[in-house]
Amino acid sequence: MKRREFSLTSATVLAGSVVALSPVGTAQAQGKPPEAGKDYLVLGKPVPVEAPAGKVEVIEFFWYACPHCFAFEPALLVWLKQLPKDIAFKRVPVMFQDSFVPPQKLYYTLEALGQLETMHAKVFNAIHVEHQKLDKDALVIDWAAKQGLDKAKFTETYNSFSVATKVRKAAQLQEAYQVAGVPAMGVAGKFYTDGTQAQSMERGLTVVDYLVAQQRKAKA
């Protein structure tokens, strides 16, 4: 979804579509290599990365209430299961309007509590399958409590300075990568692609594979 679409389609549920996936490292197996300016963008100003030395940082920019992000999730999970050891992957929830902040805080609260692996898919399902709204603080906190999380501890973390700091950094990273819509992918602090650039998010993953391979060559 592009930025301009959020106010118009944030309540729309995408018809369930299956996203096919090519194995990691097959970016060039589908014809000519991806092209800069067409399949991906080269950032004018490199973005600082947090990946350990020797690893290539890959970021997924997403929004829990985005139907395209929900549809992309199964393919992304398959891709992650094949992830090479030299890739440092992380997710970054975006903020295009104020209603995006509670889901951002939810993501970073679950991360801080060590519940992200268990709860990430449940958040997507709550919004897209159960049609629950999680765009206000009270709604998020009540939902978390119903999932069996300690309400007092969740609320304290949710309203903490550390979570607020991560939300602020996420917004800065989103702007630095010039994220035009979600889902989108950032690579090595240098490259950006999304479903529009790559023609589909399935192909977007092969573009990411290609860009990671280019980074390996550059380092070598």
XYZ file of C-alpha atoms in Angstrom:
220
model
C 0.000 0.000 0.000
C 1.222 3.473 -0.905
C 1.085 6.365 1.526
C -1.785 8.063 -0.269
C -3.881 4.890 -0.109
C -3.897 4.458 3.669
C -6.635 6.962 4.445
C -8.828 5.428 1.756
C -8.225 1.713 2.183
C -7.026 1.060 5.728
C -10.247 -0.841 6.455
C -10.107 -2.917 3.287
C -9.419 -6.638 3.605
C -7.347 -8.044 0.773
C -8.775 -11.186 -0.770
C -6.569 -14.079 0.287
C -3.868 -14.445 -2.280
C -0.981 -16.894 -2.247
C 2.412 -15.366 -2.913
C 4.766 -17.752 -4.673
C 8.385 -17.710 -3.586
C 11.696 -18.438 -5.194
C 14.551 -19.849 -3.095
C 17.108 -17.475 -1.612
C 19.860 -16.549 -4.041
C 17.869 -17.017 -7.258
C 17.582 -13.355 -8.211
C 19.278 -13.877 -11.573
C 17.510 -17.148 -12.387
C 14.450 -15.360 -13.768
C 16.168 -13.469 -16.589
C 18.362 -10.401 -16.576
C 19.571 -9.018 -13.234
C 17.485 -6.353 -11.480
C 18.225 -2.799 -12.577
C 18.888 0.231 -10.390
C 16.222 2.878 -10.848
C 13.784 0.308 -12.174
C 13.636 -2.701 -9.850
C 15.202 -0.968 -6.861
C 16.419 2.463 -5.808
C 19.907 3.446 -4.726
C 19.632 5.840 -1.797
C 21.234 9.223 -2.341
C 22.463 9.227 1.242
C 23.491 5.923 2.873
C 21.627 5.005 6.064
C 23.617 3.886 9.141
C 23.146 0.160 9.791
C 23.105 -1.750 13.062
C 24.122 -5.135 11.668
C 27.190 -6.831 13.184
C 30.408 -6.673 11.197
C 30.397 -9.059 8.268
C 26.612 -9.165 7.986
C 24.286 -7.484 5.494
C 21.316 -5.730 7.088
C 17.911 -6.366 5.498
C 14.812 -4.561 6.753
C 11.144 -5.229 6.154
C 9.040 -2.097 6.562
C 5.463 -3.032 7.411
C 2.197 -2.019 9.069
C 0.095 -4.530 10.969
C -3.176 -3.254 9.475
C -1.893 -3.314 5.876
C -3.645 -6.117 3.929
C -0.682 -6.402 1.565
C 1.698 -6.917 4.488
C -0.607 -9.637 5.814
C -0.689 -11.324 2.394
C 3.097 -11.059 2.078
C 3.826 -12.571 5.500
C 3.663 -16.297 4.521
C 6.150 -15.774 1.673
C 8.433 -13.732 3.891
C 8.423 -16.469 6.542
C 9.472 -19.059 3.953
C 12.260 -16.746 2.804
C 13.405 -16.240 6.398
C 13.645 -19.987 6.973
C 16.268 -20.109 4.209
C 18.112 -17.000 5.381
C 21.896 -17.181 4.992
C 23.906 -16.618 8.165
C 25.459 -13.409 6.849
C 22.105 -11.592 6.680
C 20.908 -9.615 9.697
C 17.143 -9.251 9.277
C 14.817 -6.975 11.199
C 11.297 -5.601 10.883
C 10.426 -1.932 11.222
C 6.793 -0.861 11.701
C 6.017 2.355 9.837
C 4.040 5.453 10.760
C 2.224 7.334 7.999
C -0.422 8.799 10.308
C -1.161 9.005 14.032
C -3.261 5.811 14.121
C -0.117 3.844 13.179
C 1.596 4.640 16.485
C -0.306 2.155 18.724
C 0.600 -0.802 16.450
C 4.205 0.432 16.404
C 4.246 0.513 20.199
C 2.610 -2.919 20.274
C 5.392 -4.366 18.120
C 8.199 -2.934 20.228
C 6.453 -3.857 23.485
C 6.142 -7.482 22.378
C 9.812 -7.381 21.366
C 10.859 -5.998 24.763
C 8.825 -8.666 26.590
C 10.266 -11.497 24.492
C 6.829 -12.264 23.067
C 7.321 -11.242 19.460
C 7.898 -14.694 18.008
C 4.712 -15.987 19.621
C 2.485 -12.956 19.180
C 3.489 -11.410 15.832
C 1.205 -13.648 13.756
C -1.579 -13.269 16.317
C -1.575 -9.500 15.811
C -1.970 -9.918 12.058
C -4.776 -12.454 12.573
C -6.563 -10.266 15.111
C -6.756 -7.435 12.597
C -7.293 -9.254 9.309
C -9.120 -12.441 10.329
C -10.950 -11.410 13.476
C -11.435 -7.801 12.267
C -10.358 -6.232 15.542
C -9.183 -2.637 15.667
C -5.812 -2.075 17.313
C -5.336 1.584 16.460
C -5.749 3.053 19.961
C -3.711 2.526 23.117
C -6.635 1.192 25.170
C -7.605 -1.289 22.449
C -4.039 -2.585 22.205
C -3.650 -2.988 25.968
C -7.003 -4.762 26.341
C -6.166 -7.096 23.454
C -2.777 -7.962 24.951
C -4.382 -8.769 28.309
C -6.867 -11.094 26.589
C -3.897 -12.962 25.068
C -2.711 -13.824 28.579
C -0.019 -11.174 28.896
C 0.368 -9.475 32.262
C -1.624 -6.261 31.802
C 0.328 -4.160 34.286
C 3.724 -5.194 32.901
C 2.548 -4.801 29.310
C 1.148 -1.329 30.018
C 4.310 -0.217 31.779
C 6.481 -1.374 28.885
C 4.066 -0.007 26.277
C 4.308 3.464 27.836
C 8.037 3.269 28.552
C 10.736 5.621 27.342
C 12.548 2.746 25.622
C 9.541 1.861 23.471
C 8.960 5.538 22.650
C 12.611 5.779 21.604
C 12.284 2.773 19.287
C 9.148 4.259 17.728
C 11.010 7.498 17.086
C 13.971 5.654 15.563
C 11.598 3.644 13.363
C 10.141 6.869 11.991
C 13.633 8.207 11.309
C 14.630 5.000 9.519
C 11.441 5.048 7.475
C 12.199 8.585 6.310
C 15.862 7.827 5.659
C 14.870 4.960 3.353
C 12.163 7.162 1.770
C 9.565 4.437 2.255
C 6.746 5.098 -0.209
C 4.466 2.262 0.899
C 4.448 -1.127 2.576
C 5.528 -3.848 2.535
C 8.950 -2.637 1.470
C 12.532 -3.802 1.884
C 15.734 -1.952 2.682
C 19.157 -3.473 2.103
C 22.526 -2.550 3.589
C 21.545 1.055 4.215
C 21.941 1.637 0.469
C 19.034 0.126 -1.430
C 15.222 0.209 -1.357
C 12.592 -1.841 -3.139
C 8.880 -2.522 -2.809
C 6.065 -4.171 -4.735
C 5.830 -1.290 -7.189
C 9.558 -1.106 -7.908
C 10.012 -4.870 -8.207
C 6.590 -5.447 -9.846
C 5.555 -7.750 -6.985
C 6.748 -8.497 -3.474
C 7.615 -12.049 -4.527
C 10.036 -10.593 -7.055
C 11.028 -8.041 -4.438
C 12.568 -10.840 -2.420
C 14.639 -11.969 -5.401
C 15.745 -8.360 -5.838
C 16.821 -8.394 -2.187
C 18.756 -11.617 -2.801
C 20.499 -9.934 -5.731
C 21.386 -6.844 -3.706
C 22.746 -8.980 -0.850
C 24.901 -10.870 -3.372
C 26.209 -7.557 -4.712
C 27.136 -6.512 -1.180
C 29.042 -9.748 -0.672
C 31.014 -9.091 -3.864
C 31.756 -5.521 -2.808
C 33.089 -6.677 0.568
C 35.160 -9.402 -1.007
